[in-house]
PDB file of C-alpha atoms in Angstrom:
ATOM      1  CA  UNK A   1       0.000   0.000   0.000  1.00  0.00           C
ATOM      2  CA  UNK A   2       1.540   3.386  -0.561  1.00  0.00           C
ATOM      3  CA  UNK A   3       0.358   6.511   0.950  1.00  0.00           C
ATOM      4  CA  UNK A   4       0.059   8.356  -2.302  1.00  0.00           C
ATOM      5  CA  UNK A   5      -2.066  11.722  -1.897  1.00  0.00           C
ATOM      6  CA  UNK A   6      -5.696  11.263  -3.588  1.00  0.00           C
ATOM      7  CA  UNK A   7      -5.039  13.389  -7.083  1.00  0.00           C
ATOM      8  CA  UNK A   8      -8.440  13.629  -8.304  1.00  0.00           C
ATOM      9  CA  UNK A   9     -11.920  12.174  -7.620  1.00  0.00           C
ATOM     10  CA  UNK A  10     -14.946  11.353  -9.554  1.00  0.00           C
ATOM     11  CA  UNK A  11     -17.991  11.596  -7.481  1.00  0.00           C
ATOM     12  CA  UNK A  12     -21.309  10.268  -9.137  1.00  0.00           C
ATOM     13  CA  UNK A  13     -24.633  11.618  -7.738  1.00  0.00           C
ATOM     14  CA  UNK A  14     -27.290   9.049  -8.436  1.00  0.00           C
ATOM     15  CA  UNK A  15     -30.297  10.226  -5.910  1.00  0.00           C
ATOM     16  CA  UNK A  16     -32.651  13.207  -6.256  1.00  0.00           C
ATOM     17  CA  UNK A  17     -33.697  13.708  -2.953  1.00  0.00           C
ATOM     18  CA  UNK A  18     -31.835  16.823  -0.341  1.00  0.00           C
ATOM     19  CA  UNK A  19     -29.992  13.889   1.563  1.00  0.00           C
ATOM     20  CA  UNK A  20     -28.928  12.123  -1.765  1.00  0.00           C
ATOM     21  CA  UNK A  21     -27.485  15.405  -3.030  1.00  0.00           C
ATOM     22  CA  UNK A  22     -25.510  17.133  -0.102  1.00  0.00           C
ATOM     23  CA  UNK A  23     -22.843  14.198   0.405  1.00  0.00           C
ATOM     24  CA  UNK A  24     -21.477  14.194  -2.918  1.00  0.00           C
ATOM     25  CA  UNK A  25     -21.631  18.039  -2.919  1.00  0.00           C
ATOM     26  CA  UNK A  26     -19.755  18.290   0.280  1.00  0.00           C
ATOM     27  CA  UNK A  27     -16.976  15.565  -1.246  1.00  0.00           C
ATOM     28  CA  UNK A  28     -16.001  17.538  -4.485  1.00  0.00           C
ATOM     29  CA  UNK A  29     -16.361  20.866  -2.422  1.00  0.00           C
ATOM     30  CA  UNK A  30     -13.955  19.651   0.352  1.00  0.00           C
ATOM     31  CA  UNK A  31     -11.998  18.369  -2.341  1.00  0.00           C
ATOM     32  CA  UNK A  32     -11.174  21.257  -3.800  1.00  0.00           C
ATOM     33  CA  UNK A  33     -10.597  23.274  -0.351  1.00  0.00           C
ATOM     34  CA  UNK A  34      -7.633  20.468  -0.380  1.00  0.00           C
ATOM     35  CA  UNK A  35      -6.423  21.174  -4.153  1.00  0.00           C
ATOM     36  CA  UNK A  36      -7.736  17.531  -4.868  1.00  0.00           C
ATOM     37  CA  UNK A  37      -9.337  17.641  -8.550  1.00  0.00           C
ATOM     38  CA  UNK A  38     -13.128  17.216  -8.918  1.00  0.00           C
ATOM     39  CA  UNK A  39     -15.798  16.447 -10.948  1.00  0.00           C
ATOM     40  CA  UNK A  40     -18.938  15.572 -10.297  1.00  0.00           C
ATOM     41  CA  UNK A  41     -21.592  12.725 -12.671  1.00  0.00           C
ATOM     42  CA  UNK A  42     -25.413  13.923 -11.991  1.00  0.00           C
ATOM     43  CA  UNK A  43     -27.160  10.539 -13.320  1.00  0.00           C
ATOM     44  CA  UNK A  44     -31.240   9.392 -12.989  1.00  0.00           C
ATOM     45  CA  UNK A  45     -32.568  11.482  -9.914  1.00  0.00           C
ATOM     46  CA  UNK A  46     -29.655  13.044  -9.318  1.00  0.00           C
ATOM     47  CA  UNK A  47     -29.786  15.363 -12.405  1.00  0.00           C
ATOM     48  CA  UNK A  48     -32.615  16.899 -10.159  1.00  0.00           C
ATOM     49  CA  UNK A  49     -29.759  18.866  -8.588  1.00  0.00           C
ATOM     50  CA  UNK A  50     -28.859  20.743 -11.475  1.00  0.00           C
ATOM     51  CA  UNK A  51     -32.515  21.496 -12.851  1.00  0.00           C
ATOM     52  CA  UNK A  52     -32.931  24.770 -13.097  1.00  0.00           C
ATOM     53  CA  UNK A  53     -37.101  24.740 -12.110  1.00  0.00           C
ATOM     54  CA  UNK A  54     -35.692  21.444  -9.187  1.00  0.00           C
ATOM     55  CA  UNK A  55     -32.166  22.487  -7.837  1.00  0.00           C
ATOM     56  CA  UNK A  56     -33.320  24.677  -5.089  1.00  0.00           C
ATOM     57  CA  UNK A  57     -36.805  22.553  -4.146  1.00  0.00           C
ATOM     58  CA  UNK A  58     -35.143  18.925  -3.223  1.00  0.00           C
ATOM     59  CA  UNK A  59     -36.659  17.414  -0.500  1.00  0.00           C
ATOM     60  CA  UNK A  60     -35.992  15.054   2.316  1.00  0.00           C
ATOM     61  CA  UNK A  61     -37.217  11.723   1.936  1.00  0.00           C
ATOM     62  CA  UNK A  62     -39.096  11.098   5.001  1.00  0.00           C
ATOM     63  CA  UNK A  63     -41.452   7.746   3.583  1.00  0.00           C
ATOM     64  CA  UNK A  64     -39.854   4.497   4.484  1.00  0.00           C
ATOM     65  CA  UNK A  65     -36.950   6.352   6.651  1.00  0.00           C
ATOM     66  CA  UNK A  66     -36.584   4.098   9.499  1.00  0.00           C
ATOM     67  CA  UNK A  67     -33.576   6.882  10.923  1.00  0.00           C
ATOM     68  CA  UNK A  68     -35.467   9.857  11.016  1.00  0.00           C
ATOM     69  CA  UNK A  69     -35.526   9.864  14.861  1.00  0.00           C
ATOM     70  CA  UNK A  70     -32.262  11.059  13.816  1.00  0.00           C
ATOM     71  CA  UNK A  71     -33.366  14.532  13.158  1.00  0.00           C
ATOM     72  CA  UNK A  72     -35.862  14.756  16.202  1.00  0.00           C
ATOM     73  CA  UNK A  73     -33.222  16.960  18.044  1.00  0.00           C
ATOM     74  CA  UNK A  74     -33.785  19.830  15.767  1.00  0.00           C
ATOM     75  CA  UNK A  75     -37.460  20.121  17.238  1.00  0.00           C
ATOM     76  CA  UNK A  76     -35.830  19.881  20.362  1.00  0.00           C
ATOM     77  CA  UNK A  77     -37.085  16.510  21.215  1.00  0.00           C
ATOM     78  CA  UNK A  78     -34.799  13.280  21.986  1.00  0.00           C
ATOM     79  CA  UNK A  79     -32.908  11.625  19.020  1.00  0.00           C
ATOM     80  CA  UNK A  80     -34.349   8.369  20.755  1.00  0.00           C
ATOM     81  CA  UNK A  81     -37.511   9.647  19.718  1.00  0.00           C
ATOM     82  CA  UNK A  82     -39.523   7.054  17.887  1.00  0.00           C
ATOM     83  CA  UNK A  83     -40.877   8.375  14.110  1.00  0.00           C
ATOM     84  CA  UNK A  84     -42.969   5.330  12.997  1.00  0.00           C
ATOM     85  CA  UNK A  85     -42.256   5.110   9.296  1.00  0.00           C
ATOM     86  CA  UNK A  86     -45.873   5.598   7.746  1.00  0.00           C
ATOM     87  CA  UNK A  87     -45.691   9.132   9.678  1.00  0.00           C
ATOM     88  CA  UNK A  88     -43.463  10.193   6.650  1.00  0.00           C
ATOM     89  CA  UNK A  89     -45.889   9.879   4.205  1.00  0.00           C
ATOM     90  CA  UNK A  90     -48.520  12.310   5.842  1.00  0.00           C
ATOM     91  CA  UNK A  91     -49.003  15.188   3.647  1.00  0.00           C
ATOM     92  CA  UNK A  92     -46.914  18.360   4.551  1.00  0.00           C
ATOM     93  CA  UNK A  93     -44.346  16.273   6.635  1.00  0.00           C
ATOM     94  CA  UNK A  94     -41.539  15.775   3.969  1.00  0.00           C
ATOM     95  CA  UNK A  95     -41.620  19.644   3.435  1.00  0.00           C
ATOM     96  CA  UNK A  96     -41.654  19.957   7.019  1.00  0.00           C
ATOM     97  CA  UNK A  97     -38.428  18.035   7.510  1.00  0.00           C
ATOM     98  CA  UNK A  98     -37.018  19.414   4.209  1.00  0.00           C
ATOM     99  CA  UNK A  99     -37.359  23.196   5.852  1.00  0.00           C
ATOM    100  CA  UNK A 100     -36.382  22.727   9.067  1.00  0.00           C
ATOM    101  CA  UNK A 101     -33.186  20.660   7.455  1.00  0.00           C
ATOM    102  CA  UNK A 102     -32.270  23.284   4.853  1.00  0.00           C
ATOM    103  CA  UNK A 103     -32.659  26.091   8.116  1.00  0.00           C
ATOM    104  CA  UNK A 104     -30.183  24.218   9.735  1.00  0.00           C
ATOM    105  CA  UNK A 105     -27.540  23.938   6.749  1.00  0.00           C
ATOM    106  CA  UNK A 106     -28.230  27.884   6.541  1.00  0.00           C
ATOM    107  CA  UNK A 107     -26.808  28.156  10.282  1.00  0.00           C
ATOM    108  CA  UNK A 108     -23.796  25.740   9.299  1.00  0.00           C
ATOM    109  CA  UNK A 109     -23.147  28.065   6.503  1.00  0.00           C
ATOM    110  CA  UNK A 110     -23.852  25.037   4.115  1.00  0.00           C
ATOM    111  CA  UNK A 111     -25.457  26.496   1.082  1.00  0.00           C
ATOM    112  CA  UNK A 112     -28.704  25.635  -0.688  1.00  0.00           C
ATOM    113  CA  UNK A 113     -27.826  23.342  -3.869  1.00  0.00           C
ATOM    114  CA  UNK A 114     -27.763  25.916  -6.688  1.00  0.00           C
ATOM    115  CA  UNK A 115     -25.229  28.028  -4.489  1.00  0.00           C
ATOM    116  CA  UNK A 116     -23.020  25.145  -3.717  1.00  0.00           C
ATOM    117  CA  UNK A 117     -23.171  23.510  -7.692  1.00  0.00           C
ATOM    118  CA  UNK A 118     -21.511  27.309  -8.340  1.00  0.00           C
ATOM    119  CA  UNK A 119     -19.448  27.392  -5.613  1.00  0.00           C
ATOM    120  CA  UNK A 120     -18.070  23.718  -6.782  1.00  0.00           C
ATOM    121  CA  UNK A 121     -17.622  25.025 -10.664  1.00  0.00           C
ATOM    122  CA  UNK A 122     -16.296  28.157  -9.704  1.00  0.00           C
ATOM    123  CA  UNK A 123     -13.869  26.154  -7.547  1.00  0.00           C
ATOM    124  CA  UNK A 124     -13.077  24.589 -10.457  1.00  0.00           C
ATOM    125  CA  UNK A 125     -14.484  21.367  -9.432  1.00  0.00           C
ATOM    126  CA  UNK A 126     -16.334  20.299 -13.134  1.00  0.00           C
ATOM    127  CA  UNK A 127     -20.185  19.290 -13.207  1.00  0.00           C
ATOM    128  CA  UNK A 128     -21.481  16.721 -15.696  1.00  0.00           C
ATOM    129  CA  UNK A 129     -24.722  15.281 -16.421  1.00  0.00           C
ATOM    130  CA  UNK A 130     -25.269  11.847 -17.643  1.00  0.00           C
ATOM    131  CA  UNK A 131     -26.796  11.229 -20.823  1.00  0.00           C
ATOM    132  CA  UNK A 132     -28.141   8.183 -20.951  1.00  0.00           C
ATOM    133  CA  UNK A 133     -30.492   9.510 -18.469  1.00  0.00           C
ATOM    134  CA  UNK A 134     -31.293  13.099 -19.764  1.00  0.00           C
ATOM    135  CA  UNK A 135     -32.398  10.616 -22.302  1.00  0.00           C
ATOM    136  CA  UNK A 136     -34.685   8.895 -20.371  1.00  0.00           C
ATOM    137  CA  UNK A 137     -36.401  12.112 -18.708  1.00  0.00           C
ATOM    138  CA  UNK A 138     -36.358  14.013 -22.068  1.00  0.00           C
ATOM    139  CA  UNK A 139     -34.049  16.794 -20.707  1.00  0.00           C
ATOM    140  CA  UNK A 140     -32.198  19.332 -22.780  1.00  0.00           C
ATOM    141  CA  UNK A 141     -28.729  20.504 -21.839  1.00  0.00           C
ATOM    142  CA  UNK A 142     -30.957  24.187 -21.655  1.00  0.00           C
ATOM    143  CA  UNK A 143     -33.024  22.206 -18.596  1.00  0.00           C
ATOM    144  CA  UNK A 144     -29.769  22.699 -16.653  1.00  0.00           C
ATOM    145  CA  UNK A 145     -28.068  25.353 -15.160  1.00  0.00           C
ATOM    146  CA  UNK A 146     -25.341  26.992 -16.650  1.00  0.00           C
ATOM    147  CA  UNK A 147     -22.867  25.512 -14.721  1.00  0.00           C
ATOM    148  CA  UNK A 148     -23.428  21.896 -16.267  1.00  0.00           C
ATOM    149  CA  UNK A 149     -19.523  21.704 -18.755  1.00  0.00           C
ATOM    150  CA  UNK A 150     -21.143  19.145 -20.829  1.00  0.00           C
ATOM    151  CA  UNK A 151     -23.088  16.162 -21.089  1.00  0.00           C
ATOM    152  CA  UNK A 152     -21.059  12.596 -21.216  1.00  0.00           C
ATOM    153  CA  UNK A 153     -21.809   9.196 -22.466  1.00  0.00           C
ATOM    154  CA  UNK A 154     -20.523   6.546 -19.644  1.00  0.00           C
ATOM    155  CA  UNK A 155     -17.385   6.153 -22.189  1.00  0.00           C
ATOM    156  CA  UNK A 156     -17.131   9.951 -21.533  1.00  0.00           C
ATOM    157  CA  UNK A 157     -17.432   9.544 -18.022  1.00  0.00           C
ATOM    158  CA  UNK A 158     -14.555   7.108 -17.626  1.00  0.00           C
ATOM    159  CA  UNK A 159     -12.118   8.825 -19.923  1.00  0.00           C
ATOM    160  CA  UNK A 160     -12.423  12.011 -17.780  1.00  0.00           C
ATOM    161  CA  UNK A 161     -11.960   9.893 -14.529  1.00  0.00           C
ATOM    162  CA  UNK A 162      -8.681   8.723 -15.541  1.00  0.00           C
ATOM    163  CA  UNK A 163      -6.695   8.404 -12.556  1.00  0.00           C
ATOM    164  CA  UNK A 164      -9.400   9.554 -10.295  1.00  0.00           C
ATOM    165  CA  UNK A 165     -11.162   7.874  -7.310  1.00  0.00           C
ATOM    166  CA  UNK A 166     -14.768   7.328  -8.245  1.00  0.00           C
ATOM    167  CA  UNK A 167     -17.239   7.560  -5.754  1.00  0.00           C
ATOM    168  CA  UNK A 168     -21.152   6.491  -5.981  1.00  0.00           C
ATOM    169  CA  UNK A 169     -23.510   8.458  -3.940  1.00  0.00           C
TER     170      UNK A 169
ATOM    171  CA  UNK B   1       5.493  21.295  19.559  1.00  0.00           C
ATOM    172  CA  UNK B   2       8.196  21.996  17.087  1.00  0.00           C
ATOM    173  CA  UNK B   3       9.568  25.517  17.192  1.00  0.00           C
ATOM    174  CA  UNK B   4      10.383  26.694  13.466  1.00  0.00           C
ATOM    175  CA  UNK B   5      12.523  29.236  12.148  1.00  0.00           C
ATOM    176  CA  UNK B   6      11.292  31.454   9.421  1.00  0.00           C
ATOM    177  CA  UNK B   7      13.400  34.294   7.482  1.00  0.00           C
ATOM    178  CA  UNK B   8      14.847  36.092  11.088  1.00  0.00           C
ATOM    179  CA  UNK B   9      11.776  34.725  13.277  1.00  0.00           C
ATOM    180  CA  UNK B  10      11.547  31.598  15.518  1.00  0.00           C
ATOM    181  CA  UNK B  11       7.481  30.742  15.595  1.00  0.00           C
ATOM    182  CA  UNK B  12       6.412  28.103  17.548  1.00  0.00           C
ATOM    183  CA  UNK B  13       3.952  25.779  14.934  1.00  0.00           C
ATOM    184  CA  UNK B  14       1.580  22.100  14.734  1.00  0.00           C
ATOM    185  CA  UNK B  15       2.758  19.387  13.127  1.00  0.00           C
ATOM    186  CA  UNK B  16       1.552  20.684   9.703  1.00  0.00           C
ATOM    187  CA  UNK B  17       3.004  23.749   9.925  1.00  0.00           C
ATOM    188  CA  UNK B  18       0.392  25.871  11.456  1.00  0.00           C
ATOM    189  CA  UNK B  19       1.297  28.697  13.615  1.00  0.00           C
ATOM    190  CA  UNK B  20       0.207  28.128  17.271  1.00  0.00           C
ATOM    191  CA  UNK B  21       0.321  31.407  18.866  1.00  0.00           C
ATOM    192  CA  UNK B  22      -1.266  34.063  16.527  1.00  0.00           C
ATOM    193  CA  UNK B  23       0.172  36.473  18.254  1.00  0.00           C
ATOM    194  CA  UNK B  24       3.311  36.044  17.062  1.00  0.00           C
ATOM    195  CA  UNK B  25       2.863  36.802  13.526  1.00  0.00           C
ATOM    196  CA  UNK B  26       3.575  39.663  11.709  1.00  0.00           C
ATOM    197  CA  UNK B  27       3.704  40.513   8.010  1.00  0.00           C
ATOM    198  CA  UNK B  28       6.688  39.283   7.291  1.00  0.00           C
ATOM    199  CA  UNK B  29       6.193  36.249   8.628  1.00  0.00           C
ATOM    200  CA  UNK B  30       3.261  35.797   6.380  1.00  0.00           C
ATOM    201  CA  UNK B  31       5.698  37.376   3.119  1.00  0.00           C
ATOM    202  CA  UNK B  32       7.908  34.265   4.804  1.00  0.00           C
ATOM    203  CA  UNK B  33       5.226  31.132   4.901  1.00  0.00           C
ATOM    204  CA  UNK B  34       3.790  32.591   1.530  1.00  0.00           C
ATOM    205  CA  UNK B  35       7.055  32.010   0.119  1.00  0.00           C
ATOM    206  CA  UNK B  36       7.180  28.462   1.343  1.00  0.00           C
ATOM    207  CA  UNK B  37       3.958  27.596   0.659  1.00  0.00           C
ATOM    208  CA  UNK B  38       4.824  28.984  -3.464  1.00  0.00           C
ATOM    209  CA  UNK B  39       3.253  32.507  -3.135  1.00  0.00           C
ATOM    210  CA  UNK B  40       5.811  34.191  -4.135  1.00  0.00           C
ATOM    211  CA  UNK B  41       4.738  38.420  -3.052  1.00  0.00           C
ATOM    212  CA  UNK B  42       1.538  38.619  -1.371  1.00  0.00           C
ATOM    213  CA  UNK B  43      -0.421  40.933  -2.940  1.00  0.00           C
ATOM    214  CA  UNK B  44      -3.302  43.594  -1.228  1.00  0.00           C
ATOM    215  CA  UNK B  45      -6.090  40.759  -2.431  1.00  0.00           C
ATOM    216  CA  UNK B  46      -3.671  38.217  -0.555  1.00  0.00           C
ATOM    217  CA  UNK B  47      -3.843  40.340   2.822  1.00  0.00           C
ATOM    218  CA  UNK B  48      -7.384  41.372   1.895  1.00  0.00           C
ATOM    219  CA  UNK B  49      -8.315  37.435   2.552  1.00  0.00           C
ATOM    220  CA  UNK B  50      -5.218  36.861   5.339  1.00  0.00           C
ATOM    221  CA  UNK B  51      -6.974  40.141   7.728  1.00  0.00           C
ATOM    222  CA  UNK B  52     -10.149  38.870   7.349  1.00  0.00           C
ATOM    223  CA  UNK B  53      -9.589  35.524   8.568  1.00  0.00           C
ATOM    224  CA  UNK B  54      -7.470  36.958  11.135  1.00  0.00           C
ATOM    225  CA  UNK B  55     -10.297  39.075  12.542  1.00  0.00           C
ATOM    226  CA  UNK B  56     -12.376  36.028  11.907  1.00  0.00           C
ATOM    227  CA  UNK B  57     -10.384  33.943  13.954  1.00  0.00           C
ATOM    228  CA  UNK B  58      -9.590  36.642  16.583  1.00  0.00           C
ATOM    229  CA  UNK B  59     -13.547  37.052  17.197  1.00  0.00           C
ATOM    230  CA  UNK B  60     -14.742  33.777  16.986  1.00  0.00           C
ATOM    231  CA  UNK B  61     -11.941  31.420  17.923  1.00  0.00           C
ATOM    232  CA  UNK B  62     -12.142  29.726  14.479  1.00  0.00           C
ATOM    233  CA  UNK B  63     -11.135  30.701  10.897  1.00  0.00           C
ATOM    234  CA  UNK B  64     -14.695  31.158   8.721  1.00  0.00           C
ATOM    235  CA  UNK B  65     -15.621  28.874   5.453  1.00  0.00           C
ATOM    236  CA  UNK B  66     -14.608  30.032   2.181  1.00  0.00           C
ATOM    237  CA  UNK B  67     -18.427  30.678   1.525  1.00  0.00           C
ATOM    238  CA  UNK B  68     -18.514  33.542   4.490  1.00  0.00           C
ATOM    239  CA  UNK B  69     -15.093  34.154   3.451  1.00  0.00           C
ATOM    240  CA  UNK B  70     -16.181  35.085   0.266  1.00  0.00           C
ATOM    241  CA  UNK B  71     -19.044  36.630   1.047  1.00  0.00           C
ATOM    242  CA  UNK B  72     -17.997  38.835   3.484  1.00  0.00           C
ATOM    243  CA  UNK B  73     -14.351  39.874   2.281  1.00  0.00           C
ATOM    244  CA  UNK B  74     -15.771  40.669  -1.399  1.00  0.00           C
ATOM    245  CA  UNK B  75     -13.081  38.147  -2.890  1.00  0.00           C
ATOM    246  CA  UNK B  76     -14.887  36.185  -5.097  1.00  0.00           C
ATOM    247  CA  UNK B  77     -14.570  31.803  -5.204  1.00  0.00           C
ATOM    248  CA  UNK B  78     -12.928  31.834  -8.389  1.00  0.00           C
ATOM    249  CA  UNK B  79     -10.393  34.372  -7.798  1.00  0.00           C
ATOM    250  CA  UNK B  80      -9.181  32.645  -4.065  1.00  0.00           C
ATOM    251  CA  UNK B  81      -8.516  29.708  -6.053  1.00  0.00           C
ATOM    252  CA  UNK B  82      -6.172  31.639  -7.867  1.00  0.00           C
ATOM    253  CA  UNK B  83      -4.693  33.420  -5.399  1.00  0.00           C
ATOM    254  CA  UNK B  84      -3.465  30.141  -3.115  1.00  0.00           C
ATOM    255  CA  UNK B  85      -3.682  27.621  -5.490  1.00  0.00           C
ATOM    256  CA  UNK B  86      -3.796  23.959  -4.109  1.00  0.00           C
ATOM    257  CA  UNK B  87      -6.125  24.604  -1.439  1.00  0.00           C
ATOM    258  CA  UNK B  88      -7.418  28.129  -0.033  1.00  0.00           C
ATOM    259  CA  UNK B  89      -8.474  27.758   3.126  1.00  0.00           C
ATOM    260  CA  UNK B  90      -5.574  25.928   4.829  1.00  0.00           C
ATOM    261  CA  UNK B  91      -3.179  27.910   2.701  1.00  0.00           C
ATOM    262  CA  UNK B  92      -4.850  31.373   3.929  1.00  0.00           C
ATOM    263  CA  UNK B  93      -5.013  30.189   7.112  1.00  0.00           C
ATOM    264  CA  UNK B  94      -1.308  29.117   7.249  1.00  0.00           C
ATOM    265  CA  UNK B  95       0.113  32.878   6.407  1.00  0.00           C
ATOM    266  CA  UNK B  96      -2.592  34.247   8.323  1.00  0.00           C
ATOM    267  CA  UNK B  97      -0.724  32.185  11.563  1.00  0.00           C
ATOM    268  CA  UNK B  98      -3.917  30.980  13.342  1.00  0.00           C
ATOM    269  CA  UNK B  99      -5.112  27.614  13.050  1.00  0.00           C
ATOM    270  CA  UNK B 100      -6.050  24.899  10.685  1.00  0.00           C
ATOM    271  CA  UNK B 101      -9.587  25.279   9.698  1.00  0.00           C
ATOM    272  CA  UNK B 102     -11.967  22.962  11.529  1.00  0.00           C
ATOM    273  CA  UNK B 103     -15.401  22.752   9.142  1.00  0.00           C
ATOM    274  CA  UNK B 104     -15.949  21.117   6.200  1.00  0.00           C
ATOM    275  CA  UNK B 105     -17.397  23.559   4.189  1.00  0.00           C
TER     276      UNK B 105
END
């Protein structure tokens, strides 16, 4: 094993939903604080990040999360807190949970997803979207915000990953 | 800790070569760890960034994220990445002589 510094990384964002988005955000971001290379592969939900009518409107999924005691703290009540699963899917509650999240990031100084997809490019971390599925939910490269470098085939993908770590999120 | 010795100055630093006692440093002890670190002059958009996250640190006990960093000091993202290349917010904070930022953002 050598202890070669990571050079570059390839973070793929596969999930659409506020807690699919933010990991692989954070990674490329904190990458580039470290002078790592990144890009960043928006594929199937996770193109919702770079939307331009979705980006800013993600939500927490709170149906079938059996951890979302996890977040009972930030009402002040105990992370032990039970939050029976079909709770979740009550009307209202997956905004709920998605506001008083994205309050908290505020306070953190994370920032909301189109902030952070600039913040990445203007890094110069670079953000991709997949095209097999653009494909598949009839998007247009105009669909996307501006920050979006181009739009790659998975042959694409690995040639621009050379020598990177790729991560799936 | 490891005392270092930098241009005519003996500071006392961390293991990765952060400065442990901010009150120590002086300007040209940040010219000196720019120089190390590949900066060759430091320029008034270098000290705009180093005196902010001095009075950051000063206030607050912690260096801020590059997103307050940038919002607040008027240095935009793109043009701190330019200005420490490699990694701005351990490189600022390293000629600014306080710690290693602690956040991940």
């Amino acid at each position: 094993m050598s202890n070669e510094p990571i050079k570059r990384v390839s973070i793929i964002v596969s999930r659409g939903s506020l807690d699919g988005v933010y990991p692989g955000l954070i990674m490329a971001n904190g990458a580039r604080m470290e002078g790592i290379e990144a890009m960043l592969f928006f594929t199937f939900f996770g193109l919702g990040a770079l939307h331009k009518k979705l980006q800013n409107d993600l939500k927490v999924a709170t149906v079938g999360n059996a951890a979302m005691n996890m977040a009972m703290p930030l009402l002040g009540m105990p992370i032990t807190m039970p939050f029976p699963t079909w709770m979740g899917g009550i009307p209202g509650v997956s905004a709920f949970a998605s506001s008083v999240m994205k309050k908290k990031m505020e306070k953190l100084d994370i920032p909301p997803v189109g902030e952070f997809v600039t913040m990445i490019h203007d890094a110069g971390g670079e953000i991709y979207a997949c095209k097999a599925a653009m494909d598949m939910f009839d998007l247009k490269k105009d669909d996307l915000v501006p920050e979006v470098d181009s739009i790659l085939t998975v042959g694409d993908f690995y040639a621009k990953s050379a020598g990177a770590q790729i991560i799936f999120t | 800790m490891p005392n270092k010795t930098i241009g005519a100055f003996t500071i006392e630093v961390d293991d990765e070569g952060f400065m442990l006692d901010h009150t120590q440093w002086n300007r040209d002890i940040a010219t000196a760890i720019a120089q190390q670190e590949g900066i060759a002059t430091l320029t008034d958009r270098h000290l705009l960034v180093v005196d902010f996250m001095r009075k950051e640190f000063i206030e607050k006990g912690t260096g801020p994220s590059i997103r307050r960093l940038t919002k607040e000091s008027g240095v935009e993202t793109k043009e701190l990445y330019a200005l420490f290349p490699g990694g701005p917010a351990k490189k600022a904070a390293k000629i600014a002589g306080i710690k290693k930022p602690a956040g991940c953002i």
